[in-house]
C-alpha cells in the first residue's frame, strides 16, 4: 500500500467514525459542542465507544436525550448499530495498518467539534489495559470520560 493509499484509507475510516457519531445525534451542531470517540484495538480486541459535550455538559451516548432539546432515537437497536459500525471500522482500520506493514496502534482518541469543524486524533501505541490485572477497555474509556 502506498503512503498516499494508507493516508487516504486512514482518513476515510476515521472520518466515517466521526460521521456516524455525528449522525447519531441528528447532526445537531447547535447543541452539540463536542464528540469524543474512544477506539481501541489493543491485542486485537476491538472496542468503540463515545460521549458528547452538549450545552457545556459531558454525557454518554445512552443519555444524550437528557440534555438535547431536539431529541433523537436513542433506542437500543440504534445504539447497537452505532457501536457495531465503529467496531467494523476499527477492524477495517486494523487491516489498513497490517496491509501496509505498519505497527497497529492500541488506541485512537478522536475529538470532533461540530460548531467549528475542529478535529483531533491522538494515537497511542502503548498498552492501555492489557498490562493491568483488573482494568478493561470500559475502565479506560470511563477514565477518559472522567478526565475531560
Short mmCIF file of N, CA and C in Angstrom, two decimals:
data_model
loop_
_atom_site.label_atom_id
_atom_site.label_comp_id
_atom_site.label_asym_id
_atom_site.label_seq_id
_atom_site.Cartn_x
_atom_site.Cartn_y
_atom_site.Cartn_z
N UNK A 1 0.86 -1.18 0.00
CA UNK A 1 0.00 0.00 0.00
C UNK A 1 0.91 1.24 0.00
N UNK A 2 0.67 2.14 -0.89
CA UNK A 2 1.47 3.35 -0.96
C UNK A 2 1.10 4.27 0.20
N UNK A 3 2.02 5.18 0.60
CA UNK A 3 1.68 6.11 1.69
C UNK A 3 0.41 6.89 1.40
N UNK A 4 0.21 7.26 0.15
CA UNK A 4 -0.99 8.01 -0.21
C UNK A 4 -2.23 7.16 0.02
N UNK A 5 -2.18 5.89 -0.37
CA UNK A 5 -3.31 5.00 -0.17
C UNK A 5 -3.56 4.78 1.32
N UNK A 6 -2.49 4.56 2.09
CA UNK A 6 -2.63 4.40 3.53
C UNK A 6 -3.29 5.63 4.14
N UNK A 7 -2.76 6.80 3.84
CA UNK A 7 -3.30 8.05 4.38
C UNK A 7 -4.76 8.25 3.99
N UNK A 8 -5.08 7.94 2.75
CA UNK A 8 -6.46 8.09 2.27
C UNK A 8 -7.40 7.16 3.03
N UNK A 9 -7.00 5.92 3.20
CA UNK A 9 -7.84 4.95 3.91
C UNK A 9 -7.96 5.29 5.39
N UNK A 10 -6.87 5.73 6.00
CA UNK A 10 -6.91 6.13 7.41
C UNK A 10 -7.89 7.29 7.58
N UNK A 11 -7.78 8.28 6.73
CA UNK A 11 -8.67 9.44 6.81
C UNK A 11 -10.12 9.04 6.56
N UNK A 12 -10.35 8.19 5.57
CA UNK A 12 -11.71 7.76 5.25
C UNK A 12 -12.36 7.06 6.45
N UNK A 13 -11.64 6.14 7.07
CA UNK A 13 -12.22 5.37 8.16
C UNK A 13 -12.42 6.20 9.43
N UNK A 14 -11.48 7.07 9.75
CA UNK A 14 -11.68 7.93 10.92
C UNK A 14 -12.81 8.93 10.67
N UNK A 15 -12.90 9.42 9.45
CA UNK A 15 -13.99 10.33 9.09
C UNK A 15 -15.34 9.62 9.20
N UNK A 16 -15.40 8.38 8.76
CA UNK A 16 -16.66 7.62 8.86
C UNK A 16 -17.07 7.43 10.31
N UNK A 17 -16.10 7.17 11.19
CA UNK A 17 -16.43 7.01 12.61
C UNK A 17 -17.01 8.30 13.18
N UNK A 18 -16.41 9.42 12.82
CA UNK A 18 -16.91 10.71 13.28
C UNK A 18 -18.29 10.98 12.69
N UNK A 19 -18.46 10.71 11.41
CA UNK A 19 -19.74 10.98 10.75
C UNK A 19 -20.88 10.17 11.36
N UNK A 20 -20.64 8.90 11.68
CA UNK A 20 -21.71 8.09 12.25
C UNK A 20 -22.03 8.57 13.67
N UNK A 21 -21.04 9.04 14.40
CA UNK A 21 -21.28 9.60 15.74
C UNK A 21 -22.05 10.91 15.65
N UNK A 22 -21.76 11.72 14.63
CA UNK A 22 -22.47 12.98 14.43
C UNK A 22 -23.90 12.71 13.95
N UNK A 23 -24.05 11.73 13.09
CA UNK A 23 -25.38 11.36 12.60
C UNK A 23 -26.26 10.86 13.75
N UNK A 24 -25.67 10.13 14.68
CA UNK A 24 -26.43 9.60 15.81
C UNK A 24 -27.16 10.70 16.57
N UNK A 25 -26.54 11.87 16.71
CA UNK A 25 -27.17 12.97 17.44
C UNK A 25 -27.87 13.95 16.50
N UNK A 26 -28.22 13.44 15.33
CA UNK A 26 -29.03 14.23 14.40
C UNK A 26 -28.28 15.38 13.74
N UNK A 27 -26.94 15.26 13.65
CA UNK A 27 -26.10 16.30 13.04
C UNK A 27 -26.39 17.67 13.67
N UNK A 28 -26.63 17.64 14.97
CA UNK A 28 -27.07 18.82 15.72
C UNK A 28 -25.87 19.63 16.22
N UNK A 29 -25.41 20.56 15.38
CA UNK A 29 -24.27 21.35 15.81
C UNK A 29 -24.67 22.60 16.60
N UNK A 30 -25.96 22.84 16.72
CA UNK A 30 -26.41 23.96 17.54
C UNK A 30 -26.24 23.62 19.02
N UNK A 31 -26.56 22.39 19.41
CA UNK A 31 -26.49 21.99 20.81
C UNK A 31 -25.22 21.21 21.16
N UNK A 32 -24.69 20.46 20.20
CA UNK A 32 -23.55 19.58 20.47
C UNK A 32 -22.25 20.32 20.23
N UNK A 33 -21.46 20.44 21.28
CA UNK A 33 -20.19 21.14 21.21
C UNK A 33 -19.01 20.22 20.93
N UNK A 34 -19.13 18.95 21.31
CA UNK A 34 -18.02 18.03 21.11
C UNK A 34 -18.48 16.59 21.02
N UNK A 35 -17.76 15.83 20.19
CA UNK A 35 -17.96 14.39 20.06
C UNK A 35 -16.62 13.75 20.40
N UNK A 36 -16.63 12.84 21.35
CA UNK A 36 -15.41 12.19 21.85
C UNK A 36 -15.51 10.70 21.57
N UNK A 37 -14.59 10.21 20.74
CA UNK A 37 -14.63 8.81 20.31
C UNK A 37 -13.41 8.08 20.85
N UNK A 38 -13.66 6.98 21.53
CA UNK A 38 -12.63 6.12 22.09
C UNK A 38 -12.62 4.84 21.26
N UNK A 39 -11.51 4.58 20.57
CA UNK A 39 -11.42 3.46 19.65
C UNK A 39 -10.17 2.64 19.96
N UNK A 40 -10.37 1.48 20.56
CA UNK A 40 -9.25 0.65 21.00
C UNK A 40 -9.10 -0.58 20.12
N UNK A 41 -7.85 -0.92 19.80
CA UNK A 41 -7.54 -2.10 19.00
C UNK A 41 -6.44 -2.93 19.67
N UNK A 42 -6.34 -2.83 20.96
CA UNK A 42 -5.26 -3.48 21.69
C UNK A 42 -5.42 -5.00 21.72
N UNK A 43 -4.33 -5.69 21.38
CA UNK A 43 -4.32 -7.16 21.38
C UNK A 43 -5.45 -7.74 20.54
N UNK A 44 -5.80 -7.01 19.47
CA UNK A 44 -6.87 -7.39 18.55
C UNK A 44 -8.22 -7.58 19.25
N UNK A 45 -8.38 -6.84 20.34
CA UNK A 45 -9.68 -6.72 21.00
C UNK A 45 -10.21 -5.35 20.61
N UNK A 46 -11.30 -5.32 19.88
CA UNK A 46 -11.82 -4.07 19.34
C UNK A 46 -12.91 -3.52 20.27
N UNK A 47 -12.77 -2.24 20.58
CA UNK A 47 -13.72 -1.57 21.49
C UNK A 47 -13.94 -0.17 20.96
N UNK A 48 -15.21 0.19 20.82
CA UNK A 48 -15.59 1.51 20.29
C UNK A 48 -16.68 2.06 21.19
N UNK A 49 -16.46 3.29 21.68
CA UNK A 49 -17.48 3.94 22.49
C UNK A 49 -17.31 5.44 22.35
N UNK A 50 -18.30 6.19 22.79
CA UNK A 50 -18.23 7.63 22.62
C UNK A 50 -19.11 8.35 23.62
N UNK A 51 -18.79 9.64 23.77
CA UNK A 51 -19.61 10.52 24.58
C UNK A 51 -19.61 11.89 23.93
N UNK A 52 -20.47 12.75 24.44
CA UNK A 52 -20.69 14.05 23.82
C UNK A 52 -20.57 15.17 24.85
N UNK A 53 -20.31 16.35 24.34
CA UNK A 53 -20.43 17.57 25.14
C UNK A 53 -21.61 18.33 24.55
N UNK A 54 -22.67 18.44 25.38
CA UNK A 54 -23.90 19.09 24.94
C UNK A 54 -24.24 20.18 25.94
N UNK A 55 -24.40 21.40 25.44
CA UNK A 55 -24.72 22.53 26.31
C UNK A 55 -23.78 22.60 27.52
N UNK A 56 -22.49 22.43 27.21
CA UNK A 56 -21.40 22.55 28.18
C UNK A 56 -21.38 21.43 29.24
N UNK A 57 -22.03 20.31 28.95
CA UNK A 57 -22.02 19.17 29.87
C UNK A 57 -21.63 17.90 29.11
N UNK A 58 -20.77 17.09 29.73
CA UNK A 58 -20.42 15.80 29.14
C UNK A 58 -21.52 14.80 29.44
N UNK A 59 -21.80 13.95 28.44
CA UNK A 59 -22.83 12.93 28.63
C UNK A 59 -22.54 11.75 27.71
N UNK A 60 -22.75 10.55 28.23
CA UNK A 60 -22.53 9.35 27.43
C UNK A 60 -23.67 9.18 26.44
N UNK A 61 -23.38 8.46 25.38
CA UNK A 61 -24.30 8.33 24.23
C UNK A 61 -25.69 7.88 24.63
N UNK A 62 -25.79 7.02 25.64
CA UNK A 62 -27.07 6.46 26.06
C UNK A 62 -28.01 7.50 26.66
N UNK A 63 -27.46 8.63 27.10
CA UNK A 63 -28.25 9.60 27.87
C UNK A 63 -28.36 10.97 27.23
N UNK A 64 -28.01 11.09 25.95
CA UNK A 64 -27.98 12.40 25.30
C UNK A 64 -29.34 13.10 25.32
N UNK A 65 -30.42 12.34 25.29
CA UNK A 65 -31.75 12.98 25.29
C UNK A 65 -32.04 13.71 26.60
N UNK A 66 -31.28 13.43 27.65
CA UNK A 66 -31.44 14.17 28.89
C UNK A 66 -31.02 15.63 28.73
N UNK A 67 -30.15 15.89 27.74
CA UNK A 67 -29.64 17.25 27.54
C UNK A 67 -30.11 17.89 26.24
N UNK A 68 -30.46 17.08 25.26
CA UNK A 68 -30.85 17.64 23.96
C UNK A 68 -32.26 18.19 23.98
N UNK A 69 -32.44 19.37 23.40
CA UNK A 69 -33.77 19.91 23.16
C UNK A 69 -34.39 19.16 21.99
N UNK A 70 -33.59 18.97 20.93
CA UNK A 70 -34.03 18.21 19.75
C UNK A 70 -33.70 16.73 19.99
N UNK A 71 -34.68 15.99 20.49
CA UNK A 71 -34.49 14.59 20.87
C UNK A 71 -34.16 13.73 19.67
N UNK A 72 -33.46 12.62 19.95
CA UNK A 72 -33.07 11.67 18.91
C UNK A 72 -33.64 10.30 19.23
N UNK A 73 -33.53 9.40 18.29
CA UNK A 73 -33.85 7.99 18.53
C UNK A 73 -32.64 7.37 19.22
N UNK A 74 -32.79 7.11 20.51
CA UNK A 74 -31.69 6.51 21.27
C UNK A 74 -32.02 5.08 21.70
N UNK A 75 -32.75 4.40 20.84
CA UNK A 75 -33.15 3.02 21.13
C UNK A 75 -31.92 2.11 21.20
N UNK A 76 -32.09 0.99 21.88
CA UNK A 76 -31.00 0.02 21.98
C UNK A 76 -30.55 -0.42 20.59
N UNK A 77 -31.48 -0.58 19.67
CA UNK A 77 -31.13 -1.01 18.31
C UNK A 77 -30.24 0.01 17.63
N UNK A 78 -30.55 1.28 17.81
CA UNK A 78 -29.76 2.34 17.18
C UNK A 78 -28.37 2.42 17.81
N UNK A 79 -28.30 2.29 19.13
CA UNK A 79 -27.01 2.31 19.82
C UNK A 79 -26.17 1.10 19.39
N UNK A 80 -26.80 -0.07 19.31
CA UNK A 80 -26.07 -1.27 18.86
C UNK A 80 -25.53 -1.08 17.45
N UNK A 81 -26.33 -0.49 16.56
CA UNK A 81 -25.88 -0.25 15.19
C UNK A 81 -24.70 0.72 15.18
N UNK A 82 -24.75 1.74 16.00
CA UNK A 82 -23.65 2.71 16.11
C UNK A 82 -22.37 2.01 16.55
N UNK A 83 -22.46 1.21 17.60
CA UNK A 83 -21.27 0.52 18.12
C UNK A 83 -20.77 -0.54 17.14
N UNK A 84 -21.68 -1.26 16.50
CA UNK A 84 -21.28 -2.26 15.50
C UNK A 84 -20.54 -1.60 14.34
N UNK A 85 -21.04 -0.44 13.91
CA UNK A 85 -20.37 0.28 12.83
C UNK A 85 -18.95 0.65 13.25
N UNK A 86 -18.81 1.15 14.49
CA UNK A 86 -17.49 1.54 14.98
C UNK A 86 -16.53 0.38 15.05
N UNK A 87 -17.01 -0.76 15.53
CA UNK A 87 -16.16 -1.96 15.60
C UNK A 87 -15.72 -2.39 14.20
N UNK A 88 -16.65 -2.39 13.26
CA UNK A 88 -16.30 -2.76 11.88
C UNK A 88 -15.27 -1.79 11.30
N UNK A 89 -15.44 -0.51 11.55
CA UNK A 89 -14.47 0.48 11.07
C UNK A 89 -13.10 0.23 11.68
N UNK A 90 -13.06 -0.15 12.95
CA UNK A 90 -11.78 -0.46 13.60
C UNK A 90 -11.13 -1.70 12.99
N UNK A 91 -11.93 -2.71 12.70
CA UNK A 91 -11.39 -3.91 12.06
C UNK A 91 -10.84 -3.57 10.67
N UNK A 92 -11.55 -2.71 9.95
CA UNK A 92 -11.07 -2.28 8.64
C UNK A 92 -9.79 -1.46 8.78
N UNK A 93 -9.73 -0.61 9.80
CA UNK A 93 -8.54 0.21 10.04
C UNK A 93 -7.35 -0.68 10.40
N UNK A 94 -7.60 -1.69 11.19
CA UNK A 94 -6.54 -2.64 11.55
C UNK A 94 -5.97 -3.29 10.28
N UNK A 95 -6.84 -3.67 9.36
CA UNK A 95 -6.39 -4.27 8.11
C UNK A 95 -5.56 -3.29 7.29
N UNK A 96 -5.93 -2.01 7.31
CA UNK A 96 -5.16 -0.99 6.58
C UNK A 96 -3.73 -0.92 7.14
N UNK A 97 -3.60 -0.93 8.46
CA UNK A 97 -2.27 -0.90 9.07
C UNK A 97 -1.48 -2.16 8.72
N UNK A 98 -2.12 -3.31 8.85
CA UNK A 98 -1.44 -4.59 8.58
C UNK A 98 -1.03 -4.69 7.12
N UNK A 99 -1.90 -4.29 6.21
CA UNK A 99 -1.59 -4.37 4.78
C UNK A 99 -0.44 -3.47 4.38
N UNK A 100 -0.20 -2.44 5.17
CA UNK A 100 0.91 -1.53 4.89
C UNK A 100 2.12 -1.84 5.78
N UNK A 101 2.08 -2.98 6.48
CA UNK A 101 3.16 -3.41 7.37
C UNK A 101 3.51 -2.35 8.40
N UNK A 102 2.50 -1.72 8.95
CA UNK A 102 2.68 -0.71 9.99
C UNK A 102 2.26 -1.26 11.34
N UNK A 103 2.90 -0.73 12.36
CA UNK A 103 2.53 -1.10 13.72
C UNK A 103 1.10 -0.65 13.98
N UNK A 104 0.32 -1.53 14.57
CA UNK A 104 -1.07 -1.23 14.86
C UNK A 104 -1.16 -0.43 16.16
N UNK A 105 -1.82 0.71 16.12
CA UNK A 105 -1.99 1.47 17.37
C UNK A 105 -2.88 0.69 18.34
N UNK A 106 -2.73 0.98 19.61
CA UNK A 106 -3.60 0.36 20.61
C UNK A 106 -4.85 1.20 20.82
N UNK A 107 -4.75 2.51 20.53
CA UNK A 107 -5.86 3.39 20.87
C UNK A 107 -5.87 4.64 20.00
N UNK A 108 -7.06 5.03 19.61
CA UNK A 108 -7.30 6.34 18.99
C UNK A 108 -8.32 7.06 19.85
N UNK A 109 -8.00 8.29 20.22
CA UNK A 109 -8.95 9.16 20.91
C UNK A 109 -9.22 10.32 19.96
N UNK A 110 -10.43 10.34 19.44
CA UNK A 110 -10.79 11.37 18.47
C UNK A 110 -11.76 12.37 19.10
N UNK A 111 -11.53 13.64 18.79
CA UNK A 111 -12.41 14.70 19.27
C UNK A 111 -12.81 15.53 18.06
N UNK A 112 -14.12 15.65 17.87
CA UNK A 112 -14.65 16.48 16.79
C UNK A 112 -15.52 17.57 17.41
N UNK A 113 -15.30 18.79 16.98
CA UNK A 113 -16.05 19.95 17.47
C UNK A 113 -16.97 20.43 16.34
N UNK A 114 -18.23 20.01 16.36
CA UNK A 114 -19.14 20.32 15.25
C UNK A 114 -19.32 21.80 14.98
N UNK A 115 -19.26 22.63 16.00
CA UNK A 115 -19.53 24.06 15.82
C UNK A 115 -18.41 24.77 15.07
N UNK A 116 -17.19 24.23 15.16
CA UNK A 116 -16.06 24.87 14.48
C UNK A 116 -15.46 24.01 13.39
N UNK A 117 -15.82 22.72 13.38
CA UNK A 117 -15.23 21.79 12.42
C UNK A 117 -13.87 21.28 12.87
N UNK A 118 -13.45 21.63 14.08
CA UNK A 118 -12.15 21.18 14.58
C UNK A 118 -12.13 19.68 14.81
N UNK A 119 -10.96 19.09 14.56
CA UNK A 119 -10.79 17.66 14.73
C UNK A 119 -9.40 17.37 15.27
N UNK A 120 -9.32 16.42 16.20
CA UNK A 120 -8.03 15.99 16.73
C UNK A 120 -8.08 14.48 16.91
N UNK A 121 -7.00 13.82 16.62
CA UNK A 121 -6.92 12.38 16.77
C UNK A 121 -5.60 12.04 17.45
N UNK A 122 -5.67 11.65 18.71
CA UNK A 122 -4.49 11.21 19.44
C UNK A 122 -4.35 9.71 19.23
N UNK A 123 -3.16 9.29 18.84
CA UNK A 123 -2.89 7.88 18.56
C UNK A 123 -1.86 7.39 19.56
N UNK A 124 -2.16 6.24 20.17
CA UNK A 124 -1.23 5.64 21.13
C UNK A 124 -0.85 4.23 20.69
N UNK A 125 0.40 3.90 20.96
CA UNK A 125 0.90 2.56 20.67
C UNK A 125 1.23 1.81 21.96
N UNK A 126 1.03 2.46 23.08
CA UNK A 126 1.33 1.88 24.39
C UNK A 126 0.15 1.05 24.88
N UNK A 127 0.42 -0.01 25.65
CA UNK A 127 -0.69 -0.78 26.22
C UNK A 127 -1.58 0.11 27.09
N UNK A 128 -2.88 -0.08 26.96
CA UNK A 128 -3.84 0.72 27.71
C UNK A 128 -4.46 -0.08 28.85
N UNK A 129 -4.74 -1.36 28.59
CA UNK A 129 -5.39 -2.17 29.61
C UNK A 129 -4.75 -3.54 29.77
N UNK A 130 -4.07 -4.03 28.74
CA UNK A 130 -3.57 -5.40 28.78
C UNK A 130 -2.43 -5.59 29.78
N UNK A 131 -1.84 -4.50 30.22
CA UNK A 131 -0.77 -4.60 31.21
C UNK A 131 -1.28 -4.40 32.63
N UNK A 132 -2.60 -4.38 32.80
CA UNK A 132 -3.23 -4.26 34.12
C UNK A 132 -3.97 -5.55 34.42
N UNK A 133 -3.98 -5.92 35.68
CA UNK A 133 -4.67 -7.15 36.07
C UNK A 133 -6.19 -7.00 36.06
N UNK A 134 -6.68 -5.81 36.37
CA UNK A 134 -8.12 -5.65 36.53
C UNK A 134 -8.74 -4.66 35.55
N UNK A 135 -7.98 -3.74 34.97
CA UNK A 135 -8.56 -2.74 34.08
C UNK A 135 -9.02 -3.35 32.76
N UNK A 136 -10.13 -2.85 32.27
CA UNK A 136 -10.67 -3.28 30.98
C UNK A 136 -10.78 -2.06 30.07
N UNK A 137 -11.19 -2.30 28.83
CA UNK A 137 -11.45 -1.19 27.90
C UNK A 137 -12.51 -0.26 28.46
N UNK A 138 -13.52 -0.81 29.08
CA UNK A 138 -14.58 0.02 29.66
C UNK A 138 -14.00 0.93 30.75
N UNK A 139 -13.13 0.39 31.58
CA UNK A 139 -12.49 1.20 32.62
C UNK A 139 -11.69 2.35 32.01
N UNK A 140 -10.95 2.06 30.96
CA UNK A 140 -10.10 3.07 30.33
C UNK A 140 -10.96 4.14 29.64
N UNK A 141 -12.06 3.72 29.02
CA UNK A 141 -13.00 4.67 28.43
C UNK A 141 -13.57 5.58 29.51
N UNK A 142 -14.01 4.98 30.62
CA UNK A 142 -14.57 5.78 31.72
C UNK A 142 -13.54 6.72 32.33
N UNK A 143 -12.29 6.28 32.39
CA UNK A 143 -11.22 7.17 32.88
C UNK A 143 -11.09 8.39 31.99
N UNK A 144 -11.12 8.20 30.67
CA UNK A 144 -11.02 9.33 29.75
C UNK A 144 -12.22 10.26 29.92
N UNK A 145 -13.39 9.69 30.01
CA UNK A 145 -14.61 10.48 30.24
C UNK A 145 -14.46 11.34 31.49
N UNK A 146 -13.96 10.75 32.55
CA UNK A 146 -13.80 11.48 33.82
C UNK A 146 -12.68 12.50 33.78
N UNK A 147 -11.69 12.31 32.89
CA UNK A 147 -10.58 13.27 32.77
C UNK A 147 -11.01 14.55 32.05
N UNK A 148 -11.94 14.44 31.11
CA UNK A 148 -12.35 15.58 30.29
C UNK A 148 -13.17 16.52 31.08
#
